[in-house]
Amino acid sequence: MKKLIALPVIFAISMAFFALNASAKLGSPDKVQYAGDLGYKNFCEAVVKDDVNMLKRSVRKKVGLVASSSQAVLKKLTASNGMECNGVDLVSFSEQRKASQVYQYLSNAK
């Protein structure tokens, strides 16, 4: 019986961490500060660096924690109540930062 109770608790805790956001302050790509759940900072950093491969690696690292597949993780991250950087969703943040490669990848993933 304890195992049945533990699974929803673990899921709730992981979703609470997922709901927190990592903020990347706009400015120089070399001088970025993060706040919030640092376990998700790589997503904002991938946008700041316009690095699709870094974004894909970050998605793969969250498989099993956020969702059961890379595609499902990406859908949750790009959902309206998903991952945020600087208070905006990942797609909008990539557009603001003019991260064209990441923006294109995220837009196609939606």
Short mmCIF file of C-alpha atoms in Angstrom, two decimals:
data_model
loop_
_atom_site.label_atom_id
_atom_site.label_comp_id
_atom_site.label_asym_id
_atom_site.label_seq_id
_atom_site.Cartn_x
_atom_site.Cartn_y
_atom_site.Cartn_z
CA MET A 1 0.00 0.00 0.00
CA LYS A 2 2.87 2.39 0.73
CA LYS A 3 4.21 1.98 -2.81
CA LEU A 4 0.87 3.04 -4.29
CA ILE A 5 0.90 6.21 -2.22
CA ALA A 6 4.56 6.98 -2.97
CA LEU A 7 4.14 7.05 -6.76
CA PRO A 8 1.60 9.89 -6.83
CA VAL A 9 3.68 11.81 -4.29
CA ILE A 10 6.83 11.42 -6.41
CA PHE A 11 4.90 12.49 -9.50
CA ALA A 12 3.49 15.52 -7.68
CA ILE A 13 6.93 16.54 -6.46
CA SER A 14 8.48 16.19 -9.92
CA MET A 15 5.65 18.23 -11.47
CA ALA A 16 6.10 20.92 -8.80
CA PHE A 17 9.76 21.21 -9.75
CA PHE A 18 8.77 21.21 -13.42
CA ALA A 19 6.37 24.08 -12.82
CA LEU A 20 9.15 26.24 -11.44
CA ASN A 21 10.98 28.21 -14.04
CA ALA A 22 14.55 29.11 -14.73
CA SER A 23 15.08 32.73 -15.57
CA ALA A 24 17.76 33.77 -17.97
CA LYS A 25 18.31 37.50 -17.86
CA LEU A 26 18.47 39.11 -21.27
CA GLY A 27 21.75 40.64 -22.26
CA SER A 28 25.11 39.26 -23.21
CA PRO A 29 25.06 35.49 -23.88
CA ASP A 30 28.16 35.16 -21.70
CA LYS A 31 26.57 36.84 -18.68
CA VAL A 32 23.43 34.88 -17.90
CA GLN A 33 22.05 34.38 -14.40
CA TYR A 34 19.52 31.73 -13.51
CA ALA A 35 16.91 31.67 -10.79
CA GLY A 36 14.32 29.07 -9.94
CA ASP A 37 14.76 25.34 -10.44
CA LEU A 38 18.33 25.02 -11.70
CA GLY A 39 17.58 21.48 -12.87
CA TYR A 40 15.89 23.07 -15.87
CA LYS A 41 18.39 25.87 -16.57
CA ASN A 42 19.85 24.01 -19.56
CA PHE A 43 16.66 24.65 -21.52
CA CYS A 44 17.02 28.42 -21.13
CA GLU A 45 20.75 28.18 -21.75
CA ALA A 46 20.13 26.25 -24.98
CA VAL A 47 17.94 29.12 -26.17
CA VAL A 48 20.49 31.74 -25.14
CA LYS A 49 23.18 29.86 -27.07
CA ASP A 50 20.79 28.93 -29.91
CA ASP A 51 21.98 25.33 -29.53
CA VAL A 52 19.46 22.72 -30.68
CA ASN A 53 21.73 19.82 -29.70
CA MET A 54 21.96 21.12 -26.13
CA LEU A 55 18.17 21.41 -26.06
CA LYS A 56 17.77 17.84 -27.31
CA ARG A 57 20.23 16.53 -24.68
CA SER A 58 18.33 18.38 -21.97
CA VAL A 59 15.04 16.88 -23.17
CA ARG A 60 16.53 13.36 -23.14
CA LYS A 61 17.76 13.85 -19.56
CA LYS A 62 14.18 14.55 -18.42
CA VAL A 63 12.71 11.38 -19.99
CA GLY A 64 11.31 9.30 -17.14
CA LEU A 65 11.13 12.30 -14.82
CA VAL A 66 8.74 14.55 -16.74
CA ALA A 67 7.32 12.15 -19.33
CA SER A 68 7.97 8.74 -20.84
CA SER A 69 9.47 9.88 -24.15
CA SER A 70 11.50 12.76 -25.57
CA GLN A 71 8.55 13.87 -27.67
CA ALA A 72 6.25 13.90 -24.63
CA VAL A 73 8.81 15.85 -22.57
CA LEU A 74 9.09 18.42 -25.36
CA LYS A 75 5.30 18.75 -25.58
CA LYS A 76 5.08 19.38 -21.82
CA LEU A 77 7.90 21.91 -21.96
CA THR A 78 6.29 23.86 -24.79
CA ALA A 79 2.76 23.70 -23.35
CA SER A 80 1.18 26.99 -22.28
CA ASN A 81 1.76 26.14 -18.60
CA GLY A 82 5.13 24.46 -19.22
CA MET A 83 8.71 25.62 -18.96
CA GLU A 84 9.37 29.36 -18.75
CA CYS A 85 12.46 31.50 -19.16
CA ASN A 86 12.23 35.15 -18.11
CA GLY A 87 8.54 34.64 -17.42
CA VAL A 88 7.66 33.55 -20.97
CA ASP A 89 7.31 30.15 -22.57
CA LEU A 90 10.29 28.58 -24.35
CA VAL A 91 9.02 29.32 -27.85
CA SER A 92 8.45 33.00 -27.10
CA PHE A 93 11.76 33.23 -25.26
CA SER A 94 13.60 31.76 -28.25
CA GLU A 95 11.85 34.28 -30.49
CA GLN A 96 12.81 37.16 -28.17
CA ARG A 97 16.43 36.02 -28.08
CA LYS A 98 16.48 35.62 -31.86
CA ALA A 99 17.55 31.99 -31.39
CA SER A 100 16.40 31.02 -34.86
CA GLN A 101 17.51 27.38 -34.81
CA VAL A 102 15.93 26.62 -31.43
CA TYR A 103 12.83 28.62 -32.34
CA GLN A 104 12.37 26.62 -35.53
CA TYR A 105 12.89 23.33 -33.70
CA LEU A 106 10.44 24.21 -30.92
CA SER A 107 7.86 25.55 -33.37
CA ASN A 108 7.98 22.31 -35.34
CA ALA A 109 7.69 20.27 -32.13
CA LYS A 110 4.46 21.97 -31.04
#
